[in-house]
Amino acid sequence: MGASLAISPATSITAGFNVAYLSNTHATDFVVPNSDRVLSTVDVGFSTIVWNRTLLNITAQFGITGYVPDFRLISSLPVRF
């Protein structure tokens, strides 16, 4: 779940909340104890057009539960040909 807001024709900010649930893992009919996991993160991002055909996207991801990284910084620079 998330939202994006255009703050100018070339720039936008995004925010989101991600939740995933992993159920019990079975290995040859044996249940692995404590294998249920709830994974959740909060994402905050920024996108802007750098050049005519190039977009810069930077997203910070903050882990909520103990099973995901505490912080990740994700960047991308897609170029349209």
PDB file of N, CA, C and O in Angstrom:
ATOM      1  N   MET A   1       0.855  -1.144   0.000  1.00  0.00           N
ATOM      2  CA  MET A   1       0.000   0.000   0.000  1.00  0.00           C
ATOM      3  C   MET A   1       0.912   1.220   0.000  1.00  0.00           C
ATOM      4  O   MET A   1       1.917   1.252   0.704  1.00  0.00           O
ATOM      5  N   GLY A   2       0.568   2.239  -0.785  1.00  0.00           N
ATOM      6  CA  GLY A   2       1.410   3.409  -0.834  1.00  0.00           C
ATOM      7  C   GLY A   2       0.749   4.547  -1.572  1.00  0.00           C
ATOM      8  O   GLY A   2      -0.380   4.443  -2.038  1.00  0.00           O
ATOM      9  N   ALA A   3       1.489   5.628  -1.662  1.00  0.00           N
ATOM     10  CA  ALA A   3       0.986   6.818  -2.340  1.00  0.00           C
ATOM     11  C   ALA A   3       2.148   7.569  -2.964  1.00  0.00           C
ATOM     12  O   ALA A   3       3.281   7.494  -2.491  1.00  0.00           O
ATOM     13  N   SER A   4       1.836   8.291  -4.031  1.00  0.00           N
ATOM     14  CA  SER A   4       2.812   9.147  -4.707  1.00  0.00           C
ATOM     15  C   SER A   4       2.232  10.537  -4.829  1.00  0.00           C
ATOM     16  O   SER A   4       1.024  10.697  -5.017  1.00  0.00           O
ATOM     17  N   LEU A   5       3.095  11.533  -4.746  1.00  0.00           N
ATOM     18  CA  LEU A   5       2.670  12.914  -4.863  1.00  0.00           C
ATOM     19  C   LEU A   5       3.642  13.636  -5.781  1.00  0.00           C
ATOM     20  O   LEU A   5       4.847  13.654  -5.519  1.00  0.00           O
ATOM     21  N   ALA A   6       3.112  14.211  -6.867  1.00  0.00           N
ATOM     22  CA  ALA A   6       3.954  14.995  -7.780  1.00  0.00           C
ATOM     23  C   ALA A   6       4.105  16.391  -7.193  1.00  0.00           C
ATOM     24  O   ALA A   6       3.128  17.099  -6.995  1.00  0.00           O
ATOM     25  N   ILE A   7       5.349  16.759  -6.886  1.00  0.00           N
ATOM     26  CA  ILE A   7       5.576  18.090  -6.326  1.00  0.00           C
ATOM     27  C   ILE A   7       5.968  19.096  -7.398  1.00  0.00           C
ATOM     28  O   ILE A   7       6.010  20.287  -7.134  1.00  0.00           O
ATOM     29  N   SER A   8       6.231  18.614  -8.607  1.00  0.00           N
ATOM     30  CA  SER A   8       6.439  19.447  -9.790  1.00  0.00           C
ATOM     31  C   SER A   8       6.237  18.532 -10.989  1.00  0.00           C
ATOM     32  O   SER A   8       6.120  17.314 -10.823  1.00  0.00           O
ATOM     33  N   PRO A   9       6.215  19.066 -12.213  1.00  0.00           N
ATOM     34  CA  PRO A   9       6.056  18.178 -13.375  1.00  0.00           C
ATOM     35  C   PRO A   9       7.189  17.161 -13.538  1.00  0.00           C
ATOM     36  O   PRO A   9       7.011  16.139 -14.176  1.00  0.00           O
ATOM     37  N   ALA A  10       8.333  17.430 -12.944  1.00  0.00           N
ATOM     38  CA  ALA A  10       9.479  16.532 -13.115  1.00  0.00           C
ATOM     39  C   ALA A  10       9.881  15.800 -11.842  1.00  0.00           C
ATOM     40  O   ALA A  10      10.783  14.977 -11.873  1.00  0.00           O
ATOM     41  N   THR A  11       9.218  16.064 -10.711  1.00  0.00           N
ATOM     42  CA  THR A  11       9.655  15.513  -9.428  1.00  0.00           C
ATOM     43  C   THR A  11       8.465  14.951  -8.656  1.00  0.00           C
ATOM     44  O   THR A  11       7.390  15.536  -8.663  1.00  0.00           O
ATOM     45  N   SER A  12       8.686  13.829  -7.985  1.00  0.00           N
ATOM     46  CA  SER A  12       7.629  13.243  -7.161  1.00  0.00           C
ATOM     47  C   SER A  12       8.234  12.595  -5.925  1.00  0.00           C
ATOM     48  O   SER A  12       9.411  12.243  -5.892  1.00  0.00           O
ATOM     49  N   ILE A  13       7.414  12.447  -4.901  1.00  0.00           N
ATOM     50  CA  ILE A  13       7.797  11.736  -3.685  1.00  0.00           C
ATOM     51  C   ILE A  13       6.814  10.583  -3.492  1.00  0.00           C
ATOM     52  O   ILE A  13       5.656  10.657  -3.913  1.00  0.00           O
ATOM     53  N   THR A  14       7.300   9.512  -2.883  1.00  0.00           N
ATOM     54  CA  THR A  14       6.467   8.335  -2.652  1.00  0.00           C
ATOM     55  C   THR A  14       6.640   7.857  -1.222  1.00  0.00           C
ATOM     56  O   THR A  14       7.678   8.060  -0.600  1.00  0.00           O
ATOM     57  N   ALA A  15       5.610   7.207  -0.729  1.00  0.00           N
ATOM     58  CA  ALA A  15       5.648   6.573   0.582  1.00  0.00           C
ATOM     59  C   ALA A  15       4.839   5.290   0.497  1.00  0.00           C
ATOM     60  O   ALA A  15       3.830   5.229  -0.211  1.00  0.00           O
ATOM     61  N   GLY A  16       5.291   4.272   1.189  1.00  0.00           N
ATOM     62  CA  GLY A  16       4.588   3.000   1.122  1.00  0.00           C
ATOM     63  C   GLY A  16       4.847   2.132   2.334  1.00  0.00           C
ATOM     64  O   GLY A  16       5.796   2.337   3.090  1.00  0.00           O
ATOM     65  N   PHE A  17       3.959   1.174   2.518  1.00  0.00           N
ATOM     66  CA  PHE A  17       4.055   0.205   3.604  1.00  0.00           C
ATOM     67  C   PHE A  17       3.904  -1.175   2.994  1.00  0.00           C
ATOM     68  O   PHE A  17       2.916  -1.453   2.307  1.00  0.00           O
ATOM     69  N   ASN A  18       4.888  -2.040   3.193  1.00  0.00           N
ATOM     70  CA  ASN A  18       4.898  -3.382   2.616  1.00  0.00           C
ATOM     71  C   ASN A  18       4.782  -4.424   3.719  1.00  0.00           C
ATOM     72  O   ASN A  18       5.499  -4.345   4.720  1.00  0.00           O
ATOM     73  N   VAL A  19       3.906  -5.408   3.519  1.00  0.00           N
ATOM     74  CA  VAL A  19       3.757  -6.508   4.469  1.00  0.00           C
ATOM     75  C   VAL A  19       3.732  -7.811   3.686  1.00  0.00           C
ATOM     76  O   VAL A  19       3.039  -7.925   2.680  1.00  0.00           O
ATOM     77  N   ALA A  20       4.496  -8.783   4.146  1.00  0.00           N
ATOM     78  CA  ALA A  20       4.501 -10.114   3.549  1.00  0.00           C
ATOM     79  C   ALA A  20       4.465 -11.140   4.672  1.00  0.00           C
ATOM     80  O   ALA A  20       5.004 -10.915   5.760  1.00  0.00           O
ATOM     81  N   TYR A  21       3.809 -12.255   4.425  1.00  0.00           N
ATOM     82  CA  TYR A  21       3.716 -13.321   5.413  1.00  0.00           C
ATOM     83  C   TYR A  21       4.248 -14.595   4.796  1.00  0.00           C
ATOM     84  O   TYR A  21       3.823 -15.013   3.724  1.00  0.00           O
ATOM     85  N   LEU A  22       5.205 -15.213   5.470  1.00  0.00           N
ATOM     86  CA  LEU A  22       5.757 -16.494   5.045  1.00  0.00           C
ATOM     87  C   LEU A  22       5.229 -17.560   5.978  1.00  0.00           C
ATOM     88  O   LEU A  22       5.376 -17.467   7.201  1.00  0.00           O
ATOM     89  N   SER A  23       4.602 -18.581   5.429  1.00  0.00           N
ATOM     90  CA  SER A  23       4.028 -19.634   6.265  1.00  0.00           C
ATOM     91  C   SER A  23       5.063 -20.709   6.578  1.00  0.00           C
ATOM     92  O   SER A  23       6.204 -20.640   6.145  1.00  0.00           O
ATOM     93  N   ASN A  24       4.638 -21.727   7.311  1.00  0.00           N
ATOM     94  CA  ASN A  24       5.541 -22.812   7.710  1.00  0.00           C
ATOM     95  C   ASN A  24       6.222 -23.435   6.497  1.00  0.00           C
ATOM     96  O   ASN A  24       5.599 -23.670   5.469  1.00  0.00           O
ATOM     97  N   THR A  25       7.489 -23.712   6.654  1.00  0.00           N
ATOM     98  CA  THR A  25       8.256 -24.368   5.613  1.00  0.00           C
ATOM     99  C   THR A  25       8.278 -25.861   5.906  1.00  0.00           C
ATOM    100  O   THR A  25       8.595 -26.273   7.016  1.00  0.00           O
ATOM    101  N   HIS A  26       7.913 -26.654   4.920  1.00  0.00           N
ATOM    102  CA  HIS A  26       7.894 -28.111   5.096  1.00  0.00           C
ATOM    103  C   HIS A  26       9.032 -28.719   4.298  1.00  0.00           C
ATOM    104  O   HIS A  26       9.184 -28.466   3.120  1.00  0.00           O
ATOM    105  N   ALA A  27       9.823 -29.512   4.981  1.00  0.00           N
ATOM    106  CA  ALA A  27      10.908 -30.238   4.324  1.00  0.00           C
ATOM    107  C   ALA A  27      10.657 -31.720   4.517  1.00  0.00           C
ATOM    108  O   ALA A  27      10.813 -32.241   5.622  1.00  0.00           O
ATOM    109  N   THR A  28      10.233 -32.384   3.481  1.00  0.00           N
ATOM    110  CA  THR A  28       9.906 -33.808   3.496  1.00  0.00           C
ATOM    111  C   THR A  28       8.990 -34.163   4.671  1.00  0.00           C
ATOM    112  O   THR A  28       9.298 -35.005   5.514  1.00  0.00           O
ATOM    113  N   ASP A  29       7.875 -33.473   4.763  1.00  0.00           N
ATOM    114  CA  ASP A  29       6.815 -33.691   5.753  1.00  0.00           C
ATOM    115  C   ASP A  29       7.206 -33.370   7.189  1.00  0.00           C
ATOM    116  O   ASP A  29       6.517 -33.758   8.117  1.00  0.00           O
ATOM    117  N   PHE A  30       8.316 -32.701   7.410  1.00  0.00           N
ATOM    118  CA  PHE A  30       8.678 -32.242   8.744  1.00  0.00           C
ATOM    119  C   PHE A  30       8.447 -30.734   8.809  1.00  0.00           C
ATOM    120  O   PHE A  30       8.888 -29.993   7.937  1.00  0.00           O
ATOM    121  N   VAL A  31       7.776 -30.284   9.850  1.00  0.00           N
ATOM    122  CA  VAL A  31       7.524 -28.863  10.019  1.00  0.00           C
ATOM    123  C   VAL A  31       8.749 -28.230  10.669  1.00  0.00           C
ATOM    124  O   VAL A  31       9.248 -28.704  11.689  1.00  0.00           O
ATOM    125  N   VAL A  32       9.253 -27.174  10.085  1.00  0.00           N
ATOM    126  CA  VAL A  32      10.396 -26.459  10.631  1.00  0.00           C
ATOM    127  C   VAL A  32       9.874 -25.494  11.702  1.00  0.00           C
ATOM    128  O   VAL A  32       9.052 -24.635  11.407  1.00  0.00           O
ATOM    129  N   PRO A  33      10.292 -25.641  12.962  1.00  0.00           N
ATOM    130  CA  PRO A  33       9.767 -24.771  14.013  1.00  0.00           C
ATOM    131  C   PRO A  33      10.152 -23.304  13.802  1.00  0.00           C
ATOM    132  O   PRO A  33      11.220 -23.002  13.282  1.00  0.00           O
ATOM    133  N   ASN A  34       9.267 -22.424  14.230  1.00  0.00           N
ATOM    134  CA  ASN A  34       9.465 -20.976  14.166  1.00  0.00           C
ATOM    135  C   ASN A  34       9.744 -20.480  12.753  1.00  0.00           C
ATOM    136  O   ASN A  34      10.541 -19.578  12.550  1.00  0.00           O
ATOM    137  N   SER A  35       9.091 -21.090  11.755  1.00  0.00           N
ATOM    138  CA  SER A  35       9.325 -20.657  10.384  1.00  0.00           C
ATOM    139  C   SER A  35       8.256 -19.689   9.876  1.00  0.00           C
ATOM    140  O   SER A  35       8.339 -19.246   8.752  1.00  0.00           O
ATOM    141  N   ASP A  36       7.243 -19.374  10.701  1.00  0.00           N
ATOM    142  CA  ASP A  36       6.280 -18.341  10.318  1.00  0.00           C
ATOM    143  C   ASP A  36       6.939 -16.983  10.477  1.00  0.00           C
ATOM    144  O   ASP A  36       7.537 -16.684  11.505  1.00  0.00           O
ATOM    145  N   ARG A  37       6.830 -16.153   9.476  1.00  0.00           N
ATOM    146  CA  ARG A  37       7.471 -14.850   9.518  1.00  0.00           C
ATOM    147  C   ARG A  37       6.533 -13.795   8.941  1.00  0.00           C
ATOM    148  O   ARG A  37       5.905 -14.002   7.910  1.00  0.00           O
ATOM    149  N   VAL A  38       6.457 -12.662   9.614  1.00  0.00           N
ATOM    150  CA  VAL A  38       5.790 -11.487   9.078  1.00  0.00           C
ATOM    151  C   VAL A  38       6.885 -10.478   8.758  1.00  0.00           C
ATOM    152  O   VAL A  38       7.662 -10.093   9.622  1.00  0.00           O
ATOM    153  N   LEU A  39       6.968 -10.085   7.502  1.00  0.00           N
ATOM    154  CA  LEU A  39       7.985  -9.153   7.041  1.00  0.00           C
ATOM    155  C   LEU A  39       7.301  -7.837   6.706  1.00  0.00           C
ATOM    156  O   LEU A  39       6.356  -7.817   5.917  1.00  0.00           O
ATOM    157  N   SER A  40       7.753  -6.742   7.296  1.00  0.00           N
ATOM    158  CA  SER A  40       7.131  -5.455   6.992  1.00  0.00           C
ATOM    159  C   SER A  40       8.184  -4.354   6.941  1.00  0.00           C
ATOM    160  O   SER A  40       9.140  -4.349   7.704  1.00  0.00           O
ATOM    161  N   THR A  41       7.989  -3.435   5.992  1.00  0.00           N
ATOM    162  CA  THR A  41       8.895  -2.303   5.803  1.00  0.00           C
ATOM    163  C   THR A  41       8.085  -1.054   5.487  1.00  0.00           C
ATOM    164  O   THR A  41       6.954  -1.124   5.029  1.00  0.00           O
ATOM    165  N   VAL A  42       8.699   0.082   5.735  1.00  0.00           N
ATOM    166  CA  VAL A  42       8.170   1.379   5.332  1.00  0.00           C
ATOM    167  C   VAL A  42       9.140   1.963   4.308  1.00  0.00           C
ATOM    168  O   VAL A  42      10.347   1.973   4.535  1.00  0.00           O
ATOM    169  N   ASP A  43       8.607   2.425   3.177  1.00  0.00           N
ATOM    170  CA  ASP A  43       9.422   2.980   2.094  1.00  0.00           C
ATOM    171  C   ASP A  43       9.126   4.459   1.935  1.00  0.00           C
ATOM    172  O   ASP A  43       7.971   4.875   1.964  1.00  0.00           O
ATOM    173  N   VAL A  44      10.182   5.238   1.747  1.00  0.00           N
ATOM    174  CA  VAL A  44      10.066   6.662   1.435  1.00  0.00           C
ATOM    175  C   VAL A  44      10.988   6.926   0.256  1.00  0.00           C
ATOM    176  O   VAL A  44      12.158   6.570   0.302  1.00  0.00           O
ATOM    177  N   GLY A  45      10.447   7.534  -0.806  1.00  0.00           N
ATOM    178  CA  GLY A  45      11.246   7.700  -2.005  1.00  0.00           C
ATOM    179  C   GLY A  45      11.104   9.055  -2.658  1.00  0.00           C
ATOM    180  O   GLY A  45      10.190   9.834  -2.347  1.00  0.00           O
ATOM    181  N   PHE A  46      12.009   9.306  -3.584  1.00  0.00           N
ATOM    182  CA  PHE A  46      12.096  10.567  -4.301  1.00  0.00           C
ATOM    183  C   PHE A  46      12.496  10.258  -5.729  1.00  0.00           C
ATOM    184  O   PHE A  46      13.431   9.493  -5.962  1.00  0.00           O
ATOM    185  N   SER A  47      11.799  10.833  -6.697  1.00  0.00           N
ATOM    186  CA  SER A  47      12.131  10.648  -8.114  1.00  0.00           C
ATOM    187  C   SER A  47      12.162  11.998  -8.795  1.00  0.00           C
ATOM    188  O   SER A  47      11.317  12.854  -8.525  1.00  0.00           O
ATOM    189  N   THR A  48      13.125  12.161  -9.698  1.00  0.00           N
ATOM    190  CA  THR A  48      13.211  13.393 -10.474  1.00  0.00           C
ATOM    191  C   THR A  48      13.828  13.106 -11.834  1.00  0.00           C
ATOM    192  O   THR A  48      14.621  12.168 -11.977  1.00  0.00           O
ATOM    193  N   ILE A  49      13.449  13.904 -12.805  1.00  0.00           N
ATOM    194  CA  ILE A  49      14.039  13.797 -14.132  1.00  0.00           C
ATOM    195  C   ILE A  49      15.351  14.565 -14.124  1.00  0.00           C
ATOM    196  O   ILE A  49      15.376  15.769 -13.861  1.00  0.00           O
ATOM    197  N   VAL A  50      16.444  13.852 -14.370  1.00  0.00           N
ATOM    198  CA  VAL A  50      17.769  14.460 -14.333  1.00  0.00           C
ATOM    199  C   VAL A  50      18.092  15.099 -15.674  1.00  0.00           C
ATOM    200  O   VAL A  50      18.499  16.258 -15.726  1.00  0.00           O
ATOM    201  N   TRP A  51      17.955  14.322 -16.756  1.00  0.00           N
ATOM    202  CA  TRP A  51      18.134  14.811 -18.106  1.00  0.00           C
ATOM    203  C   TRP A  51      16.878  14.498 -18.884  1.00  0.00           C
ATOM    204  O   TRP A  51      15.943  13.918 -18.342  1.00  0.00           O
ATOM    205  N   ASN A  52      16.864  14.826 -20.140  1.00  0.00           N
ATOM    206  CA  ASN A  52      15.663  14.683 -20.954  1.00  0.00           C
ATOM    207  C   ASN A  52      15.116  13.255 -20.958  1.00  0.00           C
ATOM    208  O   ASN A  52      13.917  13.054 -20.932  1.00  0.00           O
ATOM    209  N   ARG A  53      15.956  12.243 -20.961  1.00  0.00           N
ATOM    210  CA  ARG A  53      15.515  10.849 -21.027  1.00  0.00           C
ATOM    211  C   ARG A  53      15.983  10.016 -19.838  1.00  0.00           C
ATOM    212  O   ARG A  53      16.027   8.796 -19.910  1.00  0.00           O
ATOM    213  N   THR A  54      16.341  10.661 -18.737  1.00  0.00           N
ATOM    214  CA  THR A  54      16.908   9.948 -17.590  1.00  0.00           C
ATOM    215  C   THR A  54      16.180  10.339 -16.306  1.00  0.00           C
ATOM    216  O   THR A  54      15.990  11.511 -16.027  1.00  0.00           O
ATOM    217  N   LEU A  55      15.808   9.342 -15.537  1.00  0.00           N
ATOM    218  CA  LEU A  55      15.112   9.532 -14.264  1.00  0.00           C
ATOM    219  C   LEU A  55      16.008   9.044 -13.132  1.00  0.00           C
ATOM    220  O   LEU A  55      16.637   7.992 -13.237  1.00  0.00           O
ATOM    221  N   LEU A  56      16.067   9.780 -12.033  1.00  0.00           N
ATOM    222  CA  LEU A  56      16.791   9.357 -10.839  1.00  0.00           C
ATOM    223  C   LEU A  56      15.764   9.004  -9.777  1.00  0.00           C
ATOM    224  O   LEU A  56      14.883   9.803  -9.456  1.00  0.00           O
ATOM    225  N   ASN A  57      15.860   7.799  -9.247  1.00  0.00           N
ATOM    226  CA  ASN A  57      14.941   7.330  -8.216  1.00  0.00           C
ATOM    227  C   ASN A  57      15.760   6.882  -7.010  1.00  0.00           C
ATOM    228  O   ASN A  57      16.638   6.027  -7.130  1.00  0.00           O
ATOM    229  N   ILE A  58      15.465   7.435  -5.840  1.00  0.00           N
ATOM    230  CA  ILE A  58      16.136   7.058  -4.596  1.00  0.00           C
ATOM    231  C   ILE A  58      15.055   6.700  -3.581  1.00  0.00           C
ATOM    232  O   ILE A  58      14.130   7.487  -3.354  1.00  0.00           O
ATOM    233  N   THR A  59      15.176   5.528  -2.986  1.00  0.00           N
ATOM    234  CA  THR A  59      14.195   5.059  -2.011  1.00  0.00           C
ATOM    235  C   THR A  59      14.917   4.597  -0.757  1.00  0.00           C
ATOM    236  O   THR A  59      15.898   3.857  -0.834  1.00  0.00           O
ATOM    237  N   ALA A  60      14.434   5.024   0.392  1.00  0.00           N
ATOM    238  CA  ALA A  60      14.929   4.540   1.684  1.00  0.00           C
ATOM    239  C   ALA A  60      13.895   3.571   2.235  1.00  0.00           C
ATOM    240  O   ALA A  60      12.698   3.861   2.248  1.00  0.00           O
ATOM    241  N   GLN A  61      14.352   2.410   2.665  1.00  0.00           N
ATOM    242  CA  GLN A  61      13.458   1.378   3.172  1.00  0.00           C
ATOM    243  C   GLN A  61      13.838   1.081   4.621  1.00  0.00           C
ATOM    244  O   GLN A  61      14.982   0.746   4.918  1.00  0.00           O
ATOM    245  N   PHE A  62      12.874   1.216   5.525  1.00  0.00           N
ATOM    246  CA  PHE A  62      13.096   1.016   6.952  1.00  0.00           C
ATOM    247  C   PHE A  62      12.372  -0.249   7.395  1.00  0.00           C
ATOM    248  O   PHE A  62      11.170  -0.400   7.167  1.00  0.00           O
ATOM    249  N   GLY A  63      13.109  -1.169   8.019  1.00  0.00           N
ATOM    250  CA  GLY A  63      12.522  -2.415   8.476  1.00  0.00           C
ATOM    251  C   GLY A  63      11.741  -2.237   9.762  1.00  0.00           C
ATOM    252  O   GLY A  63      12.188  -1.580  10.695  1.00  0.00           O
ATOM    253  N   ILE A  64      10.558  -2.819   9.798  1.00  0.00           N
ATOM    254  CA  ILE A  64       9.695  -2.741  10.980  1.00  0.00           C
ATOM    255  C   ILE A  64       9.875  -3.978  11.853  1.00  0.00           C
ATOM    256  O   ILE A  64       9.977  -3.885  13.065  1.00  0.00           O
ATOM    257  N   THR A  65       9.907  -5.147  11.232  1.00  0.00           N
ATOM    258  CA  THR A  65      10.065  -6.392  11.986  1.00  0.00           C
ATOM    259  C   THR A  65      11.531  -6.794  12.020  1.00  0.00           C
ATOM    260  O   THR A  65      12.357  -6.262  11.279  1.00  0.00           O
ATOM    261  N   GLY A  66      11.844  -7.756  12.849  1.00  0.00           N
ATOM    262  CA  GLY A  66      13.231  -8.168  13.021  1.00  0.00           C
ATOM    263  C   GLY A  66      13.776  -9.056  11.927  1.00  0.00           C
ATOM    264  O   GLY A  66      14.950  -9.374  11.922  1.00  0.00           O
ATOM    265  N   TYR A  67      12.931  -9.475  10.982  1.00  0.00           N
ATOM    266  CA  TYR A  67      13.359 -10.422   9.953  1.00  0.00           C
ATOM    267  C   TYR A  67      13.769  -9.744   8.656  1.00  0.00           C
ATOM    268  O   TYR A  67      14.060 -10.407   7.673  1.00  0.00           O
ATOM    269  N   VAL A  68      13.761  -8.430   8.613  1.00  0.00           N
ATOM    270  CA  VAL A  68      14.179  -7.670   7.430  1.00  0.00           C
ATOM    271  C   VAL A  68      15.312  -6.736   7.835  1.00  0.00           C
ATOM    272  O   VAL A  68      15.489  -6.446   9.015  1.00  0.00           O
ATOM    273  N   PRO A  69      16.099  -6.238   6.889  1.00  0.00           N
ATOM    274  CA  PRO A  69      17.173  -5.299   7.240  1.00  0.00           C
ATOM    275  C   PRO A  69      16.599  -4.041   7.895  1.00  0.00           C
ATOM    276  O   PRO A  69      15.503  -3.595   7.560  1.00  0.00           O
ATOM    277  N   ASP A  70      17.350  -3.466   8.837  1.00  0.00           N
ATOM    278  CA  ASP A  70      16.894  -2.249   9.513  1.00  0.00           C
ATOM    279  C   ASP A  70      16.783  -1.071   8.558  1.00  0.00           C
ATOM    280  O   ASP A  70      15.881  -0.245   8.685  1.00  0.00           O
ATOM    281  N   PHE A  71      17.702  -0.977   7.599  1.00  0.00           N
ATOM    282  CA  PHE A  71      17.702   0.140   6.660  1.00  0.00           C
ATOM    283  C   PHE A  71      18.320  -0.297   5.344  1.00  0.00           C
ATOM    284  O   PHE A  71      19.325  -1.007   5.325  1.00  0.00           O
ATOM    285  N   ARG A  72      17.696   0.118   4.249  1.00  0.00           N
ATOM    286  CA  ARG A  72      18.259  -0.099   2.919  1.00  0.00           C
ATOM    287  C   ARG A  72      18.079   1.171   2.112  1.00  0.00           C
ATOM    288  O   ARG A  72      17.044   1.835   2.209  1.00  0.00           O
ATOM    289  N   LEU A  73      19.062   1.512   1.335  1.00  0.00           N
ATOM    290  CA  LEU A  73      18.977   2.637   0.423  1.00  0.00           C
ATOM    291  C   LEU A  73      19.041   2.063  -0.994  1.00  0.00           C
ATOM    292  O   LEU A  73      20.007   1.404  -1.364  1.00  0.00           O
ATOM    293  N   ILE A  74      17.984   2.309  -1.769  1.00  0.00           N
ATOM    294  CA  ILE A  74      17.861   1.740  -3.102  1.00  0.00           C
ATOM    295  C   ILE A  74      17.856   2.885  -4.102  1.00  0.00           C
ATOM    296  O   ILE A  74      17.115   3.859  -3.923  1.00  0.00           O
ATOM    297  N   SER A  75      18.678   2.793  -5.115  1.00  0.00           N
ATOM    298  CA  SER A  75      18.706   3.839  -6.132  1.00  0.00           C
ATOM    299  C   SER A  75      18.659   3.202  -7.511  1.00  0.00           C
ATOM    300  O   SER A  75      19.110   2.080  -7.720  1.00  0.00           O
ATOM    301  N   SER A  76      18.084   3.945  -8.437  1.00  0.00           N
ATOM    302  CA  SER A  76      18.056   3.493  -9.831  1.00  0.00           C
ATOM    303  C   SER A  76      18.168   4.704 -10.749  1.00  0.00           C
ATOM    304  O   SER A  76      17.796   5.825 -10.368  1.00  0.00           O
ATOM    305  N   LEU A  77      18.690   4.468 -11.909  1.00  0.00           N
ATOM    306  CA  LEU A  77      18.876   5.532 -12.899  1.00  0.00           C
ATOM    307  C   LEU A  77      18.445   4.986 -14.269  1.00  0.00           C
ATOM    308  O   LEU A  77      19.272   4.680 -15.124  1.00  0.00           O
ATOM    309  N   PRO A  78      17.124   4.820 -14.485  1.00  0.00           N
ATOM    310  CA  PRO A  78      16.670   4.297 -15.775  1.00  0.00           C
ATOM    311  C   PRO A  78      16.854   5.324 -16.890  1.00  0.00           C
ATOM    312  O   PRO A  78      16.585   6.506 -16.708  1.00  0.00           O
ATOM    313  N   VAL A  79      17.315   4.840 -18.031  1.00  0.00           N
ATOM    314  CA  VAL A  79      17.539   5.678 -19.205  1.00  0.00           C
ATOM    315  C   VAL A  79      16.679   5.148 -20.341  1.00  0.00           C
ATOM    316  O   VAL A  79      16.702   3.958 -20.637  1.00  0.00           O
ATOM    317  N   ARG A  80      15.919   6.015 -20.951  1.00  0.00           N
ATOM    318  CA  ARG A  80      15.072   5.635 -22.085  1.00  0.00           C
ATOM    319  C   ARG A  80      15.828   5.895 -23.384  1.00  0.00           C
ATOM    320  O   ARG A  80      16.385   6.957 -23.599  1.00  0.00           O
ATOM    321  N   PHE A  81      15.843   4.883 -24.296  1.00  0.00           N
ATOM    322  CA  PHE A  81      16.538   5.013 -25.568  1.00  0.00           C
ATOM    323  C   PHE A  81      15.564   5.282 -26.676  1.00  0.00           C
ATOM    324  O   PHE A  81      14.461   4.927 -26.672  1.00  0.00           O
TER     325      PHE A  81
END
